[in-house]
Coordinates of C-alpha atoms and ligand atoms in Angstrom, one line a residue:
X620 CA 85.4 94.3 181.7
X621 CA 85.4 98.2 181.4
X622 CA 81.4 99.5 179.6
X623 CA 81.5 99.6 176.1
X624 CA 81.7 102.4 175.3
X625 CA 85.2 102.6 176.8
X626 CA 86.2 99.3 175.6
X627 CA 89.9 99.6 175.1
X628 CA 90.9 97.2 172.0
X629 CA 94.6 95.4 171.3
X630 CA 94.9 94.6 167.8
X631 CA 97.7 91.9 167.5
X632 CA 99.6 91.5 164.1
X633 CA 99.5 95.1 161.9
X634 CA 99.9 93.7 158.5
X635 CA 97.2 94.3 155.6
X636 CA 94.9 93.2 158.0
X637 CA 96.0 94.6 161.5
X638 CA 97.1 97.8 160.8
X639 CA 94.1 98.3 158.7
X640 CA 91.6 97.0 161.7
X641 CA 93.8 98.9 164.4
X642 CA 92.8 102.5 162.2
X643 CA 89.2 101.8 161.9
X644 CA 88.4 101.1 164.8
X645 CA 90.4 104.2 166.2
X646 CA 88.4 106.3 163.8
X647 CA 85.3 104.5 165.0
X648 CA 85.9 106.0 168.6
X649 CA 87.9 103.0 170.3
X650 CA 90.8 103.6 172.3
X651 CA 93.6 100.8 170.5
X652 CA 97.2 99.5 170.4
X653 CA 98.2 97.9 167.6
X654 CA 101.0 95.1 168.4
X655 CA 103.5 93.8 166.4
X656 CA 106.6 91.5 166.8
X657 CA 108.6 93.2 163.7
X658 CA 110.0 96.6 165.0
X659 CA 110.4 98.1 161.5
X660 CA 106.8 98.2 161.1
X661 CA 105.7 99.3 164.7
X662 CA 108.1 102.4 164.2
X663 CA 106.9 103.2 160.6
X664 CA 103.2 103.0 162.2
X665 CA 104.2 104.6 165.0
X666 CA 105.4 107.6 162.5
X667 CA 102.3 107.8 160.6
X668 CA 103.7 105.7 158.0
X669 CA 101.5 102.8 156.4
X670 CA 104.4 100.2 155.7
X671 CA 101.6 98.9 152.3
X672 CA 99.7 100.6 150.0
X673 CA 95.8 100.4 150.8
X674 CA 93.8 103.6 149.9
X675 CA 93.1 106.1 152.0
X676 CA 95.1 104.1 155.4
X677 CA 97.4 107.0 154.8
X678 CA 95.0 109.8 155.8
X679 CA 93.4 107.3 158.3
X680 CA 96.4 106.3 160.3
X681 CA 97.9 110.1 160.3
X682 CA 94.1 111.7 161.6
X683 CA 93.9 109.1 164.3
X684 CA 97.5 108.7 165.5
X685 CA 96.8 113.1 165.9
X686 CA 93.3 112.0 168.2
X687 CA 95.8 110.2 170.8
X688 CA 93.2 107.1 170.5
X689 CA 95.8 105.4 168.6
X690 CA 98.6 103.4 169.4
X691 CA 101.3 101.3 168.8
X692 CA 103.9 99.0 171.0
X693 CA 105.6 95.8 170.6
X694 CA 105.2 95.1 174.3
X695 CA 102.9 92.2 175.0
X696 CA 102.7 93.1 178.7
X697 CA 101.4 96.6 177.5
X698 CA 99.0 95.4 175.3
X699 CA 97.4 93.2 178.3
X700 CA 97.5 96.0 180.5
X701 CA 96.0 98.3 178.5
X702 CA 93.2 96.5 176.7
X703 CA 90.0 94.6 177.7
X704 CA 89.5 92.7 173.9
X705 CA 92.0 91.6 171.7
X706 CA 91.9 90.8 168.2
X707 CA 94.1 88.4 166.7
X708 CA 95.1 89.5 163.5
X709 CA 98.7 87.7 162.4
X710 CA 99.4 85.8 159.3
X711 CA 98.5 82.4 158.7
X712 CA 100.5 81.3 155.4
X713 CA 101.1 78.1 153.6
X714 CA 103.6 76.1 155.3
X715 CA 106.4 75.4 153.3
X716 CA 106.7 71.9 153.6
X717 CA 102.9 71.4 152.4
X718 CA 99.3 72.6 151.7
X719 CA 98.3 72.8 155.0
X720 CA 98.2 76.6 157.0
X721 CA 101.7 77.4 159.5
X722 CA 99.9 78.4 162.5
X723 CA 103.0 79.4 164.5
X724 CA 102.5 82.9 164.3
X725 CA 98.8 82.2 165.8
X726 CA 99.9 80.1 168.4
X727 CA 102.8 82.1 169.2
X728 CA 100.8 85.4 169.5
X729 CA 98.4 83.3 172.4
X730 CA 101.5 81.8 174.2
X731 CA 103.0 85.7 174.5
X732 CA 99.9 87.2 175.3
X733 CA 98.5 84.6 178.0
X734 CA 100.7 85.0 180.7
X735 CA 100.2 89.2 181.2
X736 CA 96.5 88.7 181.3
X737 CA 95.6 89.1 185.1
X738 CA 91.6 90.1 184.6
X739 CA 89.0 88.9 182.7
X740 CA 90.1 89.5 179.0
X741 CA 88.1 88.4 175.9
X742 CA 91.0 87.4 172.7
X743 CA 88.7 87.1 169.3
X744 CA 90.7 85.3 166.5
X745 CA 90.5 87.1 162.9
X746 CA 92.8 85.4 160.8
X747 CA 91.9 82.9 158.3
X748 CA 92.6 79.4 160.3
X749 CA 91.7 75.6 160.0
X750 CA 88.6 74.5 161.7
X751 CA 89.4 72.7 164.6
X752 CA 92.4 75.3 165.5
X753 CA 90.4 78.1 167.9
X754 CA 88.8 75.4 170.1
X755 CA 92.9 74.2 170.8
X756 CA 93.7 77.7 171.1
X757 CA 90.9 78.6 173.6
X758 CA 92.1 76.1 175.7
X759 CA 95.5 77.2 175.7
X760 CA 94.8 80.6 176.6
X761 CA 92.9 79.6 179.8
X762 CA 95.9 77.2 180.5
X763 CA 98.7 80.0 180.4
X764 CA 96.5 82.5 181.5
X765 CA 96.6 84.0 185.2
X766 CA 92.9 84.7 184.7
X767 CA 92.3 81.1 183.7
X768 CA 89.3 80.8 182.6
X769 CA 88.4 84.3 182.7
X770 CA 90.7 84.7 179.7
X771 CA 87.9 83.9 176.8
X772 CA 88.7 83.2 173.0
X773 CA 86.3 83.8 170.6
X774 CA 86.5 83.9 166.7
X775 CA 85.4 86.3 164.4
X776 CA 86.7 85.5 160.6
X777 CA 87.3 88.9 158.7
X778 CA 86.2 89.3 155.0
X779 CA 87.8 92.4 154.0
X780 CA 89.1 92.9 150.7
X781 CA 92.8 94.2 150.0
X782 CA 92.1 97.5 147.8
X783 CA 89.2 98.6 149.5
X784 CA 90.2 97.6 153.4
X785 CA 89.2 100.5 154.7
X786 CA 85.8 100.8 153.3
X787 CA 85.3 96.9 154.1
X788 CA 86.2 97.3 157.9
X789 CA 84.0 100.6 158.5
X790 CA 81.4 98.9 156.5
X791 CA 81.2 95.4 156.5
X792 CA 79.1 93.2 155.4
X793 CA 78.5 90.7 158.0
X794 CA 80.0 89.8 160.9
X795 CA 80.4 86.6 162.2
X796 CA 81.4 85.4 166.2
X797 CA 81.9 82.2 166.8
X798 CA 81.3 81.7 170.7
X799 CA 79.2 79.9 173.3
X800 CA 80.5 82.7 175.9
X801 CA 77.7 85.4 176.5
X802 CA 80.9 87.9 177.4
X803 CA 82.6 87.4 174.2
X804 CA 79.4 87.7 172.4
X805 CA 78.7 91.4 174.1
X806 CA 82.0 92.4 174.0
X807 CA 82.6 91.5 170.0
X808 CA 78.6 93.3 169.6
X809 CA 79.9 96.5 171.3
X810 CA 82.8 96.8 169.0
X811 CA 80.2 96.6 165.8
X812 CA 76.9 98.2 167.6
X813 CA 77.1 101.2 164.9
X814 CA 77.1 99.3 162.0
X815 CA 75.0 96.2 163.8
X816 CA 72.4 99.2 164.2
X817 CA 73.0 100.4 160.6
X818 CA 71.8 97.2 159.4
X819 CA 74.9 94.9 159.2
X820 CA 73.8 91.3 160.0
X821 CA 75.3 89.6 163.6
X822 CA 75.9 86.0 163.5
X823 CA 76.7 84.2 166.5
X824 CA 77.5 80.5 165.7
X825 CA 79.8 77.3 167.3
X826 CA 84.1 78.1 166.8
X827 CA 83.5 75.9 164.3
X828 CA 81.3 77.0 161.9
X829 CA 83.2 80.8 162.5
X830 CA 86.4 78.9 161.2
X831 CA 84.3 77.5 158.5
X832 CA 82.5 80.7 157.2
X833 CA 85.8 82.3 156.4
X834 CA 87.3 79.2 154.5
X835 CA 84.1 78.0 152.4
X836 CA 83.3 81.5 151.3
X837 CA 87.0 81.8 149.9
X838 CA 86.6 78.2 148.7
X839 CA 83.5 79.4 146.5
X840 CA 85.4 82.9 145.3
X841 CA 88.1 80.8 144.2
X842 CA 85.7 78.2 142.2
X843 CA 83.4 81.1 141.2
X844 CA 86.8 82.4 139.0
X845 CA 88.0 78.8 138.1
X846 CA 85.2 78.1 136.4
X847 CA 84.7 80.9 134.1
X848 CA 88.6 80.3 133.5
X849 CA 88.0 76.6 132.8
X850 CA 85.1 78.0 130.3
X851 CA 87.4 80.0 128.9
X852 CA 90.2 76.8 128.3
X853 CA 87.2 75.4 126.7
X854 CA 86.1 78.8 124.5
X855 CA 89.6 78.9 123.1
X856 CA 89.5 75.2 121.6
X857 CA 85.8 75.6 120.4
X858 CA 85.7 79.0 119.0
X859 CA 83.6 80.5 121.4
X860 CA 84.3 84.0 123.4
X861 CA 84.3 83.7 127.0
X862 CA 83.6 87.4 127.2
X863 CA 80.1 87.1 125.6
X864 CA 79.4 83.6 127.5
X865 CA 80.3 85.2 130.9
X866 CA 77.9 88.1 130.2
X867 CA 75.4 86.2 129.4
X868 CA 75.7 83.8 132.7
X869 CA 76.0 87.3 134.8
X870 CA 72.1 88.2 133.7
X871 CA 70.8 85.2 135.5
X872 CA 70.8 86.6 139.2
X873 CA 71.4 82.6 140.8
X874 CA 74.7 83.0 138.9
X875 CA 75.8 86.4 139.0
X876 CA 78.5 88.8 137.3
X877 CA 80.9 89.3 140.1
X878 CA 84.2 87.0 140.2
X879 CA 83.1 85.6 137.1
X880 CA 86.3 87.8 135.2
X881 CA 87.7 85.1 132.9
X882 CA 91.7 85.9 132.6
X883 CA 95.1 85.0 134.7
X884 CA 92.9 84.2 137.9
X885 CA 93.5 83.9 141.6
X886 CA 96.6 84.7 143.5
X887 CA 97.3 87.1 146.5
X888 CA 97.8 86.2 150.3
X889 CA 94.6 84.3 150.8
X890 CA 92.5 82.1 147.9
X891 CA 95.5 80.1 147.2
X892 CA 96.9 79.4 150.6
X893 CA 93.0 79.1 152.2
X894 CA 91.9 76.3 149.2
X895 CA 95.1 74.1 149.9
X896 CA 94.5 74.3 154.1
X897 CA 91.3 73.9 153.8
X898 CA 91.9 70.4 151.4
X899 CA 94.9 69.6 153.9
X900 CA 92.2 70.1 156.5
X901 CA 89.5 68.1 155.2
X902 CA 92.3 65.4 155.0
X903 CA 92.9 65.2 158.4
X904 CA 89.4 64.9 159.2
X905 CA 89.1 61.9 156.7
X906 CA 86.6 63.7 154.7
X907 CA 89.3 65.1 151.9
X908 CA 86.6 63.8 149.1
X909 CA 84.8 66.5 149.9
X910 CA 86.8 68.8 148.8
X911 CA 88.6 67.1 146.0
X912 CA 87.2 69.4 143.6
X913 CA 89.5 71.9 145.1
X914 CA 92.4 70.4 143.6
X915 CA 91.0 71.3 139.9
X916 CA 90.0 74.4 141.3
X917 CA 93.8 75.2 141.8
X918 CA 95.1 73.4 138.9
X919 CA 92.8 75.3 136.7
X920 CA 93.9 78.5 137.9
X921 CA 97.4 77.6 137.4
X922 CA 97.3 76.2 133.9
X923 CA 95.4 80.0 132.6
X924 CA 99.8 81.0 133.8
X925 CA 101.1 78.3 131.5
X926 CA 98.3 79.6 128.8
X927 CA 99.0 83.2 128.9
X928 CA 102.7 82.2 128.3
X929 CA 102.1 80.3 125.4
X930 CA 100.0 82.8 124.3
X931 CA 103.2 85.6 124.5
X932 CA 105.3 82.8 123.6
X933 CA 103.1 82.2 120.1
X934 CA 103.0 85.6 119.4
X935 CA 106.6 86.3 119.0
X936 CA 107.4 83.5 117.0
X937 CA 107.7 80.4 119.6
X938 CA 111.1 81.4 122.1
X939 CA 111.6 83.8 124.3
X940 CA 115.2 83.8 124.4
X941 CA 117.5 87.4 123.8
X942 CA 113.7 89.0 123.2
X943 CA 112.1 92.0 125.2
X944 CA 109.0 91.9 127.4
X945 CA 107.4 94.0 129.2
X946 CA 105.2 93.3 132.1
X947 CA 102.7 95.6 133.6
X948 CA 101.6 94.7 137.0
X949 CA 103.4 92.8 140.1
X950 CA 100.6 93.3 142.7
X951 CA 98.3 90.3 142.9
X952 CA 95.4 92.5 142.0
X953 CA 94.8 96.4 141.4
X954 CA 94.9 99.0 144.3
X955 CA 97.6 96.7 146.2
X956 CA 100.9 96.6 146.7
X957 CA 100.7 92.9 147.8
X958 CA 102.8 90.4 145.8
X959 CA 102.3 87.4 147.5
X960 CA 101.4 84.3 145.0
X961 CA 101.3 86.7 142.3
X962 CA 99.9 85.4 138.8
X963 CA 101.9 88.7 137.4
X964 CA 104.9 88.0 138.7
X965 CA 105.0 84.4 138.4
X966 CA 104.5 84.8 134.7
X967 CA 107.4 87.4 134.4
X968 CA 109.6 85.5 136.5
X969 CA 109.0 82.1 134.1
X970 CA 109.2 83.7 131.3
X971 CA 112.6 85.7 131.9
X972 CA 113.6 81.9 133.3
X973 CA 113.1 81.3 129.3
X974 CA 115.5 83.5 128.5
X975 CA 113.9 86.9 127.7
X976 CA 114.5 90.4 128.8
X977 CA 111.8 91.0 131.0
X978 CA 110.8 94.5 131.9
X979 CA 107.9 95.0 135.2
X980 CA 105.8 98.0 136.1
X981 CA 103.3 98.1 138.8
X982 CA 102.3 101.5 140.2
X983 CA 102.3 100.6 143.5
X984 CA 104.2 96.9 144.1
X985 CA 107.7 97.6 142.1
X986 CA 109.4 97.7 145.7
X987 CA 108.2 94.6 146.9
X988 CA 108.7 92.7 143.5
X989 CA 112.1 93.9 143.5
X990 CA 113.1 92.2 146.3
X991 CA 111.4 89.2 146.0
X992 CA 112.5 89.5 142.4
X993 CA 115.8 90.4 142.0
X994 CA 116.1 88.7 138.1
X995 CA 113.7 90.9 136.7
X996 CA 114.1 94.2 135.3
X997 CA 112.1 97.4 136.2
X998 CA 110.7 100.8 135.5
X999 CA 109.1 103.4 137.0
X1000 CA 106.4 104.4 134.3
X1001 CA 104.8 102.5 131.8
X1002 CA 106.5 103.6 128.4
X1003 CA 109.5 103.2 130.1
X1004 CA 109.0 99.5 130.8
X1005 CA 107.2 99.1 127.0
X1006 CA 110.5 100.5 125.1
X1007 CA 111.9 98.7 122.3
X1008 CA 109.4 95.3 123.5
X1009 CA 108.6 92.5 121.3
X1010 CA 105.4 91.7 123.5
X1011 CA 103.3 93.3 126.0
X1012 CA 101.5 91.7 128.7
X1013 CA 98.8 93.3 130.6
X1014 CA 98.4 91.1 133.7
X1015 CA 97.1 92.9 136.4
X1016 CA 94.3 95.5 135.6
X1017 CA 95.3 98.7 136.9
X1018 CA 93.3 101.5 136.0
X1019 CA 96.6 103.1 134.5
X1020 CA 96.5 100.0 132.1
X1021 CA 92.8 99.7 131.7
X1022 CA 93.3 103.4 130.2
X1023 CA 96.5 103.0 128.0
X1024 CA 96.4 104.9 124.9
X1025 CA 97.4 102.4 122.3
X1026 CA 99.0 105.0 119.7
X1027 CA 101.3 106.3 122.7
X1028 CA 102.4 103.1 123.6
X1029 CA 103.2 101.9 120.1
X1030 CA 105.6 104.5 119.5
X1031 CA 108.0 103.1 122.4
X1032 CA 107.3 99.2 121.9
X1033 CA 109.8 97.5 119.1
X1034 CA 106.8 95.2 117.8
X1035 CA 102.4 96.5 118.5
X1036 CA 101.7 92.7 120.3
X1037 CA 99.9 92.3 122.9
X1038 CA 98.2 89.8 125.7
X1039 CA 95.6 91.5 127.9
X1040 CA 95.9 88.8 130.7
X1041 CA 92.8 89.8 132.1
X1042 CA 90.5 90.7 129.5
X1043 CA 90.7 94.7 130.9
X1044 CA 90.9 96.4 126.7
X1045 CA 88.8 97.2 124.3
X1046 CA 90.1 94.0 121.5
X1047 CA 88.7 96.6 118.6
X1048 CA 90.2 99.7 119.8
X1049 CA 93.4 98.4 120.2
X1050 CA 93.5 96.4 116.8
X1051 CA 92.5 99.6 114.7
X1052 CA 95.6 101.2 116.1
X1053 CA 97.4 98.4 114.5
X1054 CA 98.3 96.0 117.5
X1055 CA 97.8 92.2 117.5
X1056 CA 95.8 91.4 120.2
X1057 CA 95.5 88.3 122.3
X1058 CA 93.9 87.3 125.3
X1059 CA 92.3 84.3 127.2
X1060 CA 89.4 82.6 126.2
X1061 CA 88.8 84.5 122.9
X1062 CA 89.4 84.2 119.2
Ligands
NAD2277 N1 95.0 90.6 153.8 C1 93.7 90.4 153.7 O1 93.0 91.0 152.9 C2 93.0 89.5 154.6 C3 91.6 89.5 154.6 C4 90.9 88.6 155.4 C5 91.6 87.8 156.3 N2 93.0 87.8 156.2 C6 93.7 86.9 157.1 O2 94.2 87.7 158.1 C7 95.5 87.1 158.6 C8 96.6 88.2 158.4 O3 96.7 88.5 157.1 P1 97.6 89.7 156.6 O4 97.4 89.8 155.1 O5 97.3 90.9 157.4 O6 99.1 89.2 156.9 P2 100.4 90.1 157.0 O7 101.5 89.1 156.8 O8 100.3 91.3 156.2 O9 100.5 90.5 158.5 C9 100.7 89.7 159.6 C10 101.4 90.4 160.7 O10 101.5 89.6 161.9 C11 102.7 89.9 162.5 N3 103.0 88.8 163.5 C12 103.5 87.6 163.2 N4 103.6 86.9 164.4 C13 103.2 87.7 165.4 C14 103.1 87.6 166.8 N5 103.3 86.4 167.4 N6 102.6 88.6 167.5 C15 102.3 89.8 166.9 N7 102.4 90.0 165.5 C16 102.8 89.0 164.8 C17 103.7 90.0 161.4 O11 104.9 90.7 161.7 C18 102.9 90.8 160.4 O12 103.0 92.2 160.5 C19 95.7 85.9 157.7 O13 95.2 84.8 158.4 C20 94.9 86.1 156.5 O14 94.5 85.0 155.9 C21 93.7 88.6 155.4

């Protein structure tokens, strides 16, 4: 392998993750290709185009595609030529047919890289996978590989966060390398030196416990959020307000205040498909007790959808059909476009299933909710999407929403109702301008 310094990096898959990794480390000074098999998105990269919304990729991608350190091919045979690491950054979704992960586009991305790697090559996984699944992977790769066992897998879970990706990979917070391979270790240390000298902790561990890092930290994010939620299922029967309870938790520092947001709860391209592989996994293993509490984890943050309709559903008189609602928000969460297991759009899509006119707005997602979609009606501003509604839910807290004026949005909206799906407005303010106001875990 090439120095350092000069360490020439393939980043394989540019989805949310990829293209994301591929920029930063350009703008960190690395020579890279970024590799996909879809040829839409390599030519929309290749054109400075981000093919999602993730703030400030834009600017990122355009500035280093101008450098020439960037890259982009859908030529495996390149991308071995070229590079001396690569990172493997493809999805890893729920199979359709159960919990457990679909790891074909992992094993697919080793199979096609393999046989083009002639010299010694370090791969490092970074997708969320089952423990278990690099060590069968490593092995693979030395199988198909002309370098044999010169061809070294390594794997390196990522933590990023959708929404503020960029900031995450320039800055993260820990990095993790599971390896017993002294040349993996170097080469996945020169890729993070800066930030490793900045004061980001290194952790070398087993492939195991790498593979395990990722999927028990989301594992606790997801319970973290399921448990204020199931506090607020309780709040709502005995009176209390979840609000008030969370805050007080936050102040004592072995609990904390972050992802302890009572409201619609998880959805998105990772909690929910990581909890049910990692159960699925923990099955296999024959230690699936362990993990049991998983399954309430999940079925608590699916019953706070079924609440938040009957919530809208109570507040216009007990059926939805021939009324208007109005949605705002598709994206799982604020600051993405990403629709994928969205609590917002799962809601709208049940409810217009019930027979209402259902109207969406999402500043960011409206393209990709249209086509997954299609039933639902949209709108390109918010007032457009509030005309003439019986009810109004707020289910994904954009800023835009978090900041709606409540007297401006009355006079478009047939009837002032409604359900703040994640506890993002001011109850008080909204009920002096004469709205009815509901929302989870409160009175
Ligand atoms: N999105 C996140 O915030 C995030 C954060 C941490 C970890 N992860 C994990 O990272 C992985 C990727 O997630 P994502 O959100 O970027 O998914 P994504 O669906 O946005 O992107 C995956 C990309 O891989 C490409 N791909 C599929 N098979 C390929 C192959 N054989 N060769 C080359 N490219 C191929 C797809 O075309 C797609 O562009 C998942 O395991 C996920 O759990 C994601």
């Amino acid at each position: 392998m090439v120095e350092a310094e000069r360490m020439r990096v393939c980043v394989i898959g540019t989805g949310y993750l990829g293209a994301t990794t591929a920029a930063c480390l350009s703008e960190m000074g690395f020579e890279v290709i970024g590799l996909d098999v879809d040829e839409d998105k390599i030519d929309m990269l290749r054109s400075g185009r981000v093919p999602f919304y993730e703030p400030g990729l834009d600017e990122l991608l355009a500035e280093n595609l101008k450098t020439g350190r960037l890259h982009f091919t859908t030529d495996f045979a390149e991308a071995a030529d070229f590079a001396d690491l690569h990172l493997i950054c493809v999805g890893t979704p729920q199979r359709d047919d159960s919990g457990a992960a679909d790891l074909r586009y992992v094993n697919s991305a080793v199979e096609c890289l393999a046989p083009h790697l002639k010299r010694p090559t370090v791969v490092v996984g970074r997708s969320t996978v089952p423990v278990g699944t690099a060590a069968t992977l490593a092995a693979r790769l030395a199988a198909l590989a002309p370098a044999g066992e010169e061809a070294e897998l390594g794997w390196s879970p990522e933590f990023l966060r959708e929404g503020f990706g960029v900031e995450d990979t320039l800055r993260p917070n820990r990095i993790v390398i599971g390896t017993n391979s002294p040349r993996v270790e170097k080469a996945v240390r020169a890729l993070w030196q800066q930030q490793v000298d900045e004061g980001t902790p290194f952790l070398v561990t087993d492939l195991q416990t790498a593979e395990l890092v990722k999927v028990s930290a989301n594992a606790f994010l997801a319970t973290k959020i399921s448990f204020i939620n199931a506090m607020a299922e309780v709040s709502e029967v005995a009176g209390a307000d979840v609000i008030q309870l969370a805050e007080a938790l936050s102040y004592d520092d072995r609990i904390g205040g972050k992802f302890l947001g009572p409201g619609l709860g998880f959805g998105g391209g990772c909690l929910p498909k990581d909890i049910r592989a990692f159960m699925a996994r923990a099955d296999e293993l024959g230690v699936e007790p362990a993990l049991s509490f998983l399954r309430e984890v999940d079925a608590i943050n699916q019953r706070r959808r079924a609440r938040t309709i009957d919530i809208a559903r109570q507040l216009i008189g007990g059926n939805f059909a021939g009324r208007t609602v109005t949605v705002l928000g598709a994206a799982f969460k604020p600051n993405s476009d990403d629709i994928r297991d969205s609590p917002a759009l799962d809601v709208a899509a049940t409810i217009a299933s019930l027979g209402a006119h259902v109207t969406v707005y999402d500043p960011q997602a409206l393209e990709r909710a249209r086509e997954a979609h299609p039933e639902l009606n949209y709108a390109t501003s918010m007032l457009d999407a509030a005309r003439d509604a019986d009810v109004v839910l707020l289910l994904t807290e954009w800023a835009e929403f978090r900041e709606a004026n409540p007297e401006e949005l009355a006079s478009v909206v047939a009837q002032k109702r409604i359900v703040d799906g994640r506890n993002a407005l001011d109850p008080t303010f909204w009920r002096a301008s004469g709205w009815t106001y509901r929302a989870l875990g409160r009175q």
